[in-house]
Amino acid sequence: MKILVCISHVPDTTSKINFTEGDTQFDTNGVQFVINPNDEFGLTRAMWFKEKQGASIDVVSVGGPETEPTLRKALAIGADSAIRVNTPARDGFQVAKELTKVVQDGNYDLVIAGRESIDYNGGMVPGMLAGLLKANFINTCVGLEIEGDKATATREIDGGKETLTADLPLVIGGQKGLVEEKDLRIPNMRGIMMARKKPLNVVEPVEAKPETTAVKFEKPAPKGPTKMIDPDNLDELIDLLHNEAKVI
Amino acid sequence: MSILVYTESENGKFKKDAFQAASYAKGIADKLGTNVTAIAFNTENTSELGNYGVEKVLNVSHEKLKNFNAEAYADAIAQAAKKEGTKVVVIDQTANGKYLAPLLAVHLEAGYASNVVALPESVDPFTVKRTAFSNKAFSLTTIDTEVKLIGLSKNAFPLKENKTELSTENFEPSLSGEDFSVNVESVDKATDKITIADAEIVVSGGRGLKGPENWGMIEELAEVLGAATACSKPVSDMGWRPHSEHVGQTGKPVASNLYIAIGISGAIQHLAGINAAKTKVVINNDPEAPFFKAADYGVVGDAFEVVPKLIEKLKEFKANNA
Ligand SMILES: Cc1cc2nc3c(=O)[nH]c(=O)nc-3n(C[C@H](O)[C@H](O)[C@H](O)COP(=O)(O)OP(=O)(O)OC[C@H]3O[C@@H](n4cnc5c(N)ncnc54)[C@H](O)[C@@H]3O)c2cc1C
Ligand SMILES: Nc1ncnc2c1ncn2[C@@H]1O[C@H](COP(=O)(O)O)[C@@H](O)[C@H]1O
């Protein structure tokens, strides 16, 4: 089985978010970048397929040279080789279109992406990729088993879960649940050394055109002061929730 | 030319999200000088949509579409959009809406903006405001294609009553085997519990509650308020509560009217997922807990004393206001 894990290179979850150039660009100054958490769960699930079912794992990111350390980290965790599509990521559609070419060229059976990236939170790339490939698609995937060319997956729905089956090739939008937090792997010294020797192939883009443009960013208006309520006067809290916030 | 809105239903009844999406679509239709057409799947009674500005319903009754199927629904909606010559399609951002929207975007070659929180700032260029960076910012985004797809963020747009003359048409999409190549084998859903996605109020507990045996008071508080229960990530990682209750950046998003956080410190990853809740109450015994800065109302105190008292007071309040 050939697996492709799509890796989005995102600001660390604790990053302060600021913008520059008249609020048109994300300010990367002092920001640490990491593997998108949803993709890390997916990569770890892929490692299990590799170890138990003999799969091969490629990782891919669409982006500039700045994404290479993130791809190297994925190699250190255990992916076999990495691909970087040499073009900035501009919107979900453009990324999906670039990835379509990578999947077609590599003939993958299974594509593992994340339910959403934590930067633009589009939740677009996996579904669009599946649509463009005419491959099966399962979103918010919290469990995945593969037997031959048949997949059984669990999808998180509002208020529960659903079990689905589909043939490969399959694209999933994954998240925590594919594996648990405790299953995530921190690259060890040996992994890091080996990662240096693994191939990281830079491929040129198909020059897909984006369909949307982020023209400007805004930060939420600062919140008003917090009203503190004496724990011996909870009637006041109930009164405020009822008459001021009007939520009970 | 009308605006097309997908109106989601469950067991034949429209969800609140459907009426919000319809209200929003009506807002765009007014800006563009056109009207709203809805597409509904296997709903018993479409007339309610006439309260929210919908003029026409394309009603799909199809045995195979009784249960949600993302590809088949996306194909059906795409066919409806083409038949109507629609230029703007509105989808809600429930789990199902988020699943089908990118597939629909490919069918329609439509630019898709997800997590949109307001009516378009301008229609030429078509500019919408969406959340980005886990609710830490907004992005003004233009949709540059002829057909535009908008994913409307949960609870971002209020219901707006707007009585219209409603006509209902049966619509039969032509579906192929390919539309059903992902099969739903079984659904496991607690029907008696309010979900975090649908709840008006969410009561959430963190590591400050010390252990799973102390969740009785959280459940009781939730019951008094008609709320859903949730928890912070370590609580679900330790198995005190099910994963389905984990909220935050890597868990479920919360967009309820009221969020009550008990014994939760307010880490940035937690806040990222609950920022969209409208009113936030924090109960914590540490006055320096970062969550207080993000709260509307704060109570510094021991949860084991405050919560039982709050439950008693709320019961009184409910009895007097029933
Ligand atoms: C990549 C990544 C993703 C993450 N995603 C998420 C996420 O999605 N959601 C999430 O929640 N976290 C997430 N986290 C974890 C996050 O950083 C915090 O560790 C977590 O939110 C802390 O949970 P907590 O507030 O329950 O526990 P703690 O931080 O331990 O806080 C417990 C609080 O309880 C208070 N307390 C103690 N005793 C009492 C008492 N008797 N009465 C009242 N209050 C009391 C304490 O003062 C303290 O403020 C993520 C972390 C990482 C690195
Ligand atoms: N630039 C990118 N390169 C590779 N994969 C990506 C990229 N952007 C997004 N993805 C994948 O698509 C998922 C969802 O991203 P998004 O649609 O941006 O929310 C991510 O979790 C990744 O798996």
XYZ file of C-alpha atoms and ligand atoms in Angstrom:
646
model
C 0.000 0.000 0.000
C 1.305 3.451 -0.971
C 0.307 6.197 1.429
C 0.677 9.940 0.941
C 0.370 12.140 4.033
C -0.349 15.815 3.281
C 1.456 18.081 5.692
C 0.479 21.647 6.301
C 3.236 23.769 7.859
C 1.505 25.952 10.465
C 2.328 28.319 13.332
C 2.707 26.539 16.667
C -0.577 26.465 18.594
C 0.732 28.974 21.181
C 1.751 31.588 18.579
C 0.706 35.192 18.888
C -0.964 36.142 15.651
C 0.083 39.456 14.089
C -0.012 40.951 10.618
C 2.276 43.211 8.600
C 2.241 45.256 5.368
C -0.989 47.039 6.137
C -2.557 43.893 7.631
C -2.211 41.957 4.392
C 0.472 39.438 5.440
C 0.825 37.083 8.390
C 3.819 38.177 10.470
C 6.093 35.143 10.728
C 8.588 37.016 12.914
C 9.466 34.925 15.942
C 6.834 32.324 15.059
C 7.679 28.629 15.445
C 6.244 26.376 12.759
C 5.064 22.821 13.328
C 3.319 19.948 11.578
C -0.403 20.752 11.647
C -1.724 18.747 14.659
C -4.398 16.966 12.598
C -1.692 15.849 10.154
C 0.493 14.558 12.974
C -2.288 12.193 14.065
C -2.586 11.074 10.432
C 1.150 10.544 10.054
C 1.230 8.395 13.178
C -1.666 6.281 11.870
C 0.297 5.878 8.627
C 3.289 4.627 10.668
C 1.097 1.886 12.106
C 0.077 0.823 8.602
C 3.769 0.756 7.693
C 4.772 -1.278 10.719
C 1.859 -3.722 10.740
C 0.868 -3.950 7.081
C 4.025 -3.022 5.229
C 2.941 0.271 3.684
C 5.275 2.947 2.295
C 4.797 6.559 3.358
C 5.531 9.721 1.399
C 4.808 13.137 2.860
C 4.068 16.231 0.806
C 3.791 19.924 1.423
C 2.930 22.698 -0.998
C 5.083 25.666 -0.052
C 8.421 27.445 -0.184
C 11.779 26.244 1.179
C 10.697 27.360 4.675
C 8.495 24.238 4.898
C 11.478 21.859 4.580
C 12.282 21.614 8.324
C 8.669 20.536 8.896
C 8.995 17.869 6.188
C 12.308 16.730 7.720
C 10.515 16.325 11.036
C 7.958 14.069 9.325
C 10.850 12.038 7.889
C 12.401 11.811 11.367
C 9.098 10.471 12.709
C 9.315 7.746 10.087
C 8.063 8.724 6.611
C 10.169 7.239 3.800
C 10.468 10.219 1.504
C 9.218 13.766 1.155
C 7.990 15.929 -1.684
C 7.833 19.706 -1.671
C 5.826 21.395 -4.394
C 7.775 24.567 -4.913
C 5.127 27.296 -4.789
C 3.531 29.315 -2.009
C 0.181 27.974 -0.769
C -2.413 30.576 -1.724
C -5.814 28.992 -1.204
C -7.370 25.583 -0.633
C -8.206 25.042 -4.279
C -4.727 25.865 -5.585
C -3.155 23.531 -3.004
C -5.627 20.754 -3.858
C -4.878 21.165 -7.553
C -1.118 20.942 -6.958
C -1.620 17.861 -4.782
C -3.771 16.235 -7.475
C -0.734 16.081 -9.748
C 1.412 14.608 -6.964
C -1.172 11.889 -6.217
C -1.608 11.027 -9.895
C 2.154 10.835 -10.510
C 2.737 8.719 -7.400
C -0.246 6.382 -7.795
C -1.136 6.426 -4.104
C -3.772 4.101 -2.647
C -4.466 6.213 0.405
C -4.112 9.951 0.970
C -4.200 11.106 4.580
C -4.818 14.825 5.106
C -6.114 16.700 8.146
C -9.699 17.771 8.831
C -8.444 21.361 8.785
C -5.247 23.327 9.095
C -5.036 25.484 12.198
C -3.872 28.565 10.279
C -6.438 29.232 7.574
C -8.832 26.603 8.973
C -10.219 26.125 5.517
C -11.252 22.507 5.798
C -11.054 22.552 2.019
C -8.001 20.735 0.744
C -8.885 17.056 1.414
C -12.417 17.259 -0.006
C -11.337 19.250 -3.043
C -8.453 16.875 -3.663
C -10.816 13.896 -3.531
C -13.244 15.705 -5.833
C -10.523 16.520 -8.367
C -9.172 12.952 -8.253
C -12.671 11.416 -8.311
C -11.482 9.358 -5.347
C -13.604 8.420 -2.340
C -13.579 10.863 0.555
C -14.220 10.527 4.276
C -13.997 13.612 6.470
C -13.501 14.063 10.247
C -12.094 10.565 10.274
C -11.403 9.204 13.785
C -10.696 5.584 12.917
C -9.392 3.802 9.830
C -8.714 0.152 9.000
C -7.671 -1.204 5.607
C -7.978 -4.790 4.373
C -6.814 -5.329 0.772
C -8.433 -2.500 -1.185
C -11.320 -1.978 1.233
C -11.373 0.687 3.932
C -13.565 0.810 7.020
C -13.620 4.214 8.660
C -15.257 5.951 11.576
C -16.465 9.487 11.035
C -17.275 11.923 13.807
C -20.718 13.434 13.272
C -22.513 16.033 15.396
C -23.349 14.085 18.537
C -21.981 10.695 17.584
C -20.126 8.512 15.150
C -20.769 6.776 11.883
C -19.095 3.707 10.383
C -18.406 3.862 6.660
C -16.884 1.579 4.066
C -15.269 2.524 0.785
C -12.837 1.135 -1.768
C -9.374 2.574 -2.268
C -8.188 4.977 -3.574
C -9.406 7.014 -0.662
C -8.714 10.489 0.724
C -9.405 11.202 4.384
C -9.619 14.359 6.465
C -8.216 13.037 9.733
C -7.966 14.192 13.328
C -7.304 12.993 16.869
C -8.861 9.546 17.241
C -6.995 8.096 14.260
C -4.435 7.632 17.030
C -4.442 9.110 20.514
C -2.236 11.825 21.975
C -0.099 9.256 23.814
C 0.627 7.477 20.520
C 2.268 10.525 18.900
C 5.988 10.102 18.359
C 8.734 12.491 19.214
C 11.621 12.039 16.764
C 14.660 10.461 18.439
C 18.327 11.056 17.565
C 18.468 8.058 15.262
C 15.339 9.186 13.425
C 16.755 12.672 13.005
C 20.048 11.309 11.643
C 18.247 8.991 9.241
C 15.953 11.782 8.083
C 18.980 13.705 6.786
C 19.671 10.913 4.319
C 16.099 10.360 3.183
C 15.050 11.930 -0.131
C 13.288 15.298 -0.099
C 12.319 15.925 -3.702
C 11.432 19.411 -4.840
C 8.967 19.370 -7.728
C 7.839 22.320 -9.805
C 4.167 23.390 -9.574
C 1.520 22.984 -12.261
C 0.851 26.703 -11.629
C -2.742 26.196 -10.500
C -4.746 29.409 -10.109
C -6.344 30.132 -6.722
C -10.093 30.826 -6.616
C -10.131 33.018 -3.517
C -7.810 35.735 -2.201
C -7.205 36.779 1.389
C -7.032 40.556 0.918
C -6.817 41.753 4.495
C -6.674 40.490 8.081
C -8.314 41.907 11.175
C -7.985 41.081 14.827
C -11.120 40.707 16.936
C -12.166 43.841 18.816
C -10.709 43.823 22.346
C -13.109 42.346 24.867
C -14.616 44.525 27.607
C -13.536 44.071 31.239
C -14.433 40.859 33.066
C -17.135 41.280 35.720
C -16.031 39.485 38.863
C -18.729 38.013 41.067
C -18.385 37.137 44.744
C -18.835 33.367 45.243
C -21.193 34.211 48.122
C -23.397 36.234 45.826
C -24.274 33.887 42.993
C -27.703 35.528 42.659
C -25.854 38.374 40.992
C -24.400 35.969 38.411
C -27.837 34.565 37.651
C -29.250 38.060 37.382
C -26.498 39.126 34.960
C -26.895 36.012 32.828
C -30.646 36.561 32.696
C -30.948 40.328 32.341
C -27.664 41.504 30.877
C -26.333 38.653 28.720
C -29.861 37.255 28.191
C -28.569 33.716 27.877
C -30.676 31.965 30.524
C -30.133 33.510 -10.815
C -31.528 33.017 -7.318
C -29.344 32.266 -4.290
C -29.340 28.550 -3.449
C -29.246 27.443 0.181
C -28.811 23.904 1.473
C -31.278 23.455 4.327
C -30.132 20.622 6.534
C -32.587 18.313 8.218
C -32.421 15.389 10.553
C -35.115 12.705 10.754
C -37.262 14.777 8.423
C -37.083 17.990 10.498
C -35.081 21.100 9.674
C -32.178 21.968 11.956
C -31.753 25.465 13.366
C -28.703 25.758 11.106
C -31.031 25.490 8.104
C -33.044 28.525 9.196
C -29.879 30.495 9.946
C -28.489 29.652 6.512
C -31.809 30.654 4.920
C -31.835 33.970 6.835
C -28.292 34.612 5.635
C -29.108 33.693 2.025
C -32.026 36.132 2.149
C -29.595 38.852 3.271
C -27.406 38.220 0.222
C -30.410 37.990 -2.087
C -31.533 41.447 -0.932
C -28.075 42.847 -1.683
C -28.103 41.333 -5.161
C -31.765 42.045 -5.911
C -32.737 38.410 -6.297
C -34.529 35.719 -4.284
C -33.780 32.549 -2.351
C -34.267 28.947 -3.432
C -33.677 26.176 -0.900
C -32.807 22.545 -1.489
C -34.108 20.100 1.113
C -33.723 16.331 1.366
C -36.554 14.105 2.545
C -38.165 16.671 4.806
C -41.734 16.186 5.995
C -42.859 19.773 5.911
C -41.052 22.450 3.926
C -43.441 25.293 4.806
C -41.358 26.519 7.758
C -38.763 27.821 5.289
C -41.287 30.475 4.239
C -40.706 32.135 7.618
C -37.100 32.883 6.754
C -37.282 34.461 3.331
C -37.226 31.369 1.097
C -39.454 31.660 -2.004
C -38.967 28.264 -3.575
C -37.999 24.851 -2.241
C -36.548 22.112 -4.388
C -37.673 19.097 -2.428
C -35.705 15.924 -3.002
C -37.458 12.707 -1.947
C -35.225 9.806 -2.704
C -35.021 6.544 -0.819
C -31.222 6.437 -1.180
C -30.842 9.983 0.132
C -32.697 9.347 3.379
C -29.364 9.168 5.138
C -26.709 11.757 4.547
C -24.172 10.847 1.890
C -21.671 13.608 1.127
C -20.928 12.814 -2.517
C -24.542 12.139 -3.469
C -25.779 15.263 -1.685
C -23.020 17.370 -3.282
C -23.947 16.029 -6.724
C -27.647 16.724 -6.157
C -27.008 20.269 -4.919
C -24.703 20.922 -7.890
C -27.438 19.798 -10.294
C -29.948 22.060 -8.560
C -27.532 25.014 -8.750
C -26.983 24.446 -12.468
C -30.691 24.096 -13.183
C -31.424 27.351 -11.337
C -28.456 29.189 -12.865
C -27.354 30.025 -9.324
C -24.279 32.184 -8.801
C -24.145 32.024 -4.972
C -24.614 28.862 -2.891
C -24.844 28.914 0.927
C -24.000 25.837 3.047
C -24.045 25.669 6.850
C -20.959 24.450 8.730
C -22.353 21.476 10.564
C -20.280 18.285 10.327
C -22.281 17.348 7.222
C -22.069 20.811 5.668
C -18.293 20.877 6.087
C -18.055 17.415 4.574
C -20.002 18.112 1.419
C -18.954 21.729 0.682
C -15.486 21.096 -0.831
C -16.948 18.319 -3.011
C -19.670 20.703 -4.161
C -17.065 23.400 -4.884
C -15.334 21.028 -7.310
C -18.632 20.124 -9.045
C -19.480 23.792 -9.554
C -15.932 25.076 -10.124
C -16.881 27.506 -7.398
C -14.470 29.375 -5.144
C -15.275 28.343 -1.574
C -14.929 30.494 1.525
C -15.530 28.554 4.737
C -16.273 29.830 8.269
C -17.895 33.025 7.016
C -19.275 35.155 9.843
C -21.132 38.050 8.179
C -22.943 39.198 5.052
C -20.568 40.119 2.191
C -18.820 43.459 2.728
C -19.092 44.050 -1.003
C -20.516 42.066 -3.904
C -18.060 43.327 -6.526
C -15.441 42.153 -5.780
C -17.337 39.551 -3.760
C -15.742 39.990 -0.333
C -16.606 38.008 2.781
C -15.276 37.986 6.327
C -14.161 34.614 7.638
C -12.382 33.441 10.763
C -8.750 32.354 10.512
C -5.959 31.295 12.841
C -8.369 29.424 15.107
C -10.556 32.446 15.792
C -7.553 34.594 16.682
C -8.185 36.714 13.559
C -10.550 37.414 10.689
C -9.638 37.339 7.036
C -11.374 39.440 4.417
C -11.449 37.122 1.440
C -12.598 37.703 -2.103
C -14.194 34.855 -4.033
C -12.916 35.313 -7.559
C -14.912 32.715 -9.537
C -18.234 33.186 -11.308
C -20.051 30.780 -8.979
C -19.422 31.375 -5.291
C -19.788 28.983 -2.391
C -20.144 30.283 1.156
C -19.779 28.137 4.278
C -21.681 29.949 7.013
C -20.059 29.643 10.430
C -22.185 28.113 13.183
C -24.378 30.592 15.095
C -22.635 33.520 13.410
C -25.760 34.878 11.793
C -28.992 35.320 13.752
C -32.319 33.906 12.646
C -34.289 36.547 10.804
C -38.005 36.132 10.368
C -39.155 37.095 6.916
C -42.529 35.789 5.768
C -42.626 34.900 2.108
C -44.952 33.176 -0.309
C -43.370 29.749 -0.628
C -43.676 27.314 -3.524
C -42.454 23.734 -3.346
C -41.228 21.770 -6.358
C -40.133 18.162 -6.420
C -36.612 17.827 -7.657
C -35.170 14.575 -8.960
C -31.418 14.657 -9.381
C -29.937 12.011 -11.647
C -27.554 10.041 -9.505
C -25.158 7.293 -10.482
C -23.479 4.398 -8.678
C -20.392 6.553 -8.205
C -22.358 8.850 -5.942
C -22.783 5.986 -3.507
C -19.289 4.522 -3.440
C -18.859 5.540 0.207
C -21.402 3.562 2.234
C -22.733 4.355 5.663
C -22.850 1.021 7.470
C -24.094 2.168 10.853
C -24.757 5.308 12.877
C -24.127 5.536 16.583
C -25.750 8.623 17.986
C -27.188 9.267 21.411
C -30.576 10.742 20.601
C -31.467 11.806 24.124
C -28.404 14.015 24.639
C -27.915 17.587 23.494
C -24.842 17.790 21.295
C -22.080 20.367 21.716
C -22.749 21.453 18.134
C -26.454 22.136 18.709
C -26.423 23.310 22.334
C -27.317 26.868 23.347
C -25.358 26.353 26.570
C -22.226 24.278 27.169
C -20.925 23.372 30.649
C -17.277 22.348 30.565
C -14.928 20.876 33.162
C -11.133 20.783 33.374
C -8.359 19.135 35.323
C -9.278 21.302 38.328
C -12.107 18.841 39.003
C -9.514 16.271 40.107
C -11.124 13.082 38.792
C -13.982 11.521 36.813
C -15.894 10.753 40.003
C -16.525 14.489 40.438
C -18.458 14.966 37.212
C -21.840 14.417 38.846
C -22.171 18.097 39.646
C -21.144 19.071 36.106
C -23.855 16.848 34.681
C -26.393 18.167 37.154
C -25.541 21.775 36.295
C -25.869 20.919 32.610
C -29.216 19.281 33.221
C -30.615 22.271 35.109
C -29.566 24.532 32.242
C -30.510 22.188 29.390
C -26.850 22.284 28.398
C -24.363 19.951 26.729
C -21.301 18.800 28.689
C -17.742 19.309 27.455
C -14.189 19.092 28.802
C -10.611 20.243 28.274
C -8.136 18.093 26.362
C -6.193 16.549 29.281
C -9.486 15.428 30.795
C -10.319 13.396 27.694
C -6.686 12.276 27.209
C -6.757 10.808 30.742
C -10.007 9.045 29.966
C -12.047 10.919 32.583
C -14.514 11.873 29.876
C -15.149 10.625 26.316
C -13.156 12.160 23.457
C -16.341 13.459 21.927
C -16.481 16.020 24.774
C -13.002 17.453 24.122
C -13.295 21.067 22.967
C -10.615 23.444 21.738
C -8.272 23.912 18.842
C -7.749 20.177 18.347
C -11.205 19.179 19.566
C -14.726 20.345 18.861
C -15.419 24.023 18.288
C -17.957 25.722 20.558
C -20.214 28.501 19.255
C -22.962 28.391 21.893
C -24.600 31.415 23.523
C -23.173 30.545 26.932
C -20.025 28.638 27.886
C -19.328 27.857 31.547
C -15.734 26.764 32.229
C -15.086 25.088 35.571
C -11.562 24.274 36.727
C -10.076 25.075 33.302
C -6.976 27.291 33.209
C -7.650 28.865 29.805
C -4.672 27.717 27.752
C -4.423 29.352 24.348
C -5.334 26.078 22.577
C -8.447 25.746 24.701
C -9.504 29.348 24.099
C -8.971 28.985 20.345
C -11.821 26.501 20.192
C -14.320 28.307 22.396
C -13.729 31.927 21.357
C -16.845 31.904 19.241
C -19.077 31.275 22.284
C -20.928 34.519 22.949
C -20.898 34.738 26.765
C -18.236 33.056 28.877
C -18.381 32.332 32.601
C -15.256 31.122 34.390
C -15.173 29.418 37.781
C -11.629 28.860 39.079
C -9.955 29.029 42.491
C -6.863 30.751 41.113
C -7.470 34.480 40.565
C -4.473 34.493 38.202
C -5.913 31.817 35.878
C -5.513 33.177 32.326
C -9.103 32.236 31.498
C -10.414 35.176 33.552
C -9.020 37.592 30.950
C -11.154 35.962 28.272
C -14.284 35.747 30.447
C -17.328 37.978 30.593
C -18.135 36.874 34.140
C -15.706 35.354 36.609
C -16.097 33.676 39.986
C -12.939 33.075 42.032
C -13.724 30.127 44.231
C -13.516 26.411 44.844
C -15.599 24.596 42.248
C -16.666 22.038 44.844
C -18.351 24.825 46.803
C -19.445 27.166 44.008
C -21.007 24.661 41.621
C -23.406 22.966 44.100
C -24.530 26.424 45.290
C -25.000 27.568 41.713
C -27.112 24.502 40.975
C -29.396 25.282 43.952
C -29.746 28.943 42.956
C -30.469 28.016 39.342
C -33.131 25.546 40.401
C -34.826 28.319 42.381
C -34.486 30.673 39.462
C -35.966 28.123 37.039
C -38.844 27.398 39.413
C -39.656 31.103 39.676
C -39.331 31.767 35.960
C -41.077 28.674 34.664
C -0.825 21.015 20.075
C -1.691 21.216 21.279
C -3.070 21.234 21.114
C -3.904 21.406 22.217
N -5.266 21.432 22.022
C -6.076 21.623 23.097
C -7.495 21.657 22.932
O -8.015 21.513 21.826
N -8.255 21.839 24.032
C -7.735 21.986 25.288
O -8.504 22.141 26.240
N -6.410 21.952 25.464
C -5.572 21.759 24.408
N -4.221 21.692 24.620
C -3.727 21.645 26.023
C -3.611 22.995 26.676
O -2.344 23.554 26.376
C -3.738 22.863 28.205
O -2.754 21.974 28.673
C -5.101 22.359 28.678
O -6.148 23.105 28.067
C -5.200 22.471 30.187
O -6.365 21.844 30.640
P -7.056 22.297 32.008
O -7.324 23.752 31.958
O -8.194 21.383 32.232
O -5.946 21.927 33.091
P -4.948 22.843 33.923
O -4.171 23.739 33.027
O -4.226 21.930 34.816
O -5.890 23.785 34.757
C -6.674 23.388 35.824
C -7.303 24.624 36.422
O -8.192 24.248 37.445
C -8.069 25.172 38.510
N -8.502 24.502 39.736
C -7.838 23.577 40.478
N -8.570 23.191 41.526
C -9.726 23.881 41.463
C -10.892 23.924 42.289
N -11.013 23.166 43.378
N -11.876 24.764 41.930
C -11.773 25.549 40.827
N -10.703 25.530 40.011
C -9.688 24.707 40.330
C -6.620 25.588 38.516
O -6.476 26.856 39.115
C -6.293 25.607 37.032
O -6.498 26.895 36.472
C -3.366 21.547 23.517
C -1.968 21.547 23.677
C -1.150 21.385 22.573
C 0.343 21.410 22.783
N 0.172 23.680 1.717
C -0.215 22.423 1.962
N 0.573 21.370 1.599
C 0.191 20.088 1.833
N -0.961 19.769 2.435
C -1.771 20.757 2.829
C -1.457 22.139 2.622
N -2.459 22.888 3.109
C -3.376 22.025 3.617
N -2.974 20.738 3.455
C -3.664 19.503 3.905
O -5.053 19.745 3.966
C -5.539 19.658 5.303
C -6.641 20.658 5.535
O -6.161 21.954 5.296
P -7.098 23.208 5.039
O -8.008 22.870 3.915
O -6.137 24.307 4.733
O -7.841 23.443 6.318
C -4.305 19.833 6.165
O -4.489 19.223 7.427
C -3.241 19.141 5.319
O -3.316 17.741 5.460
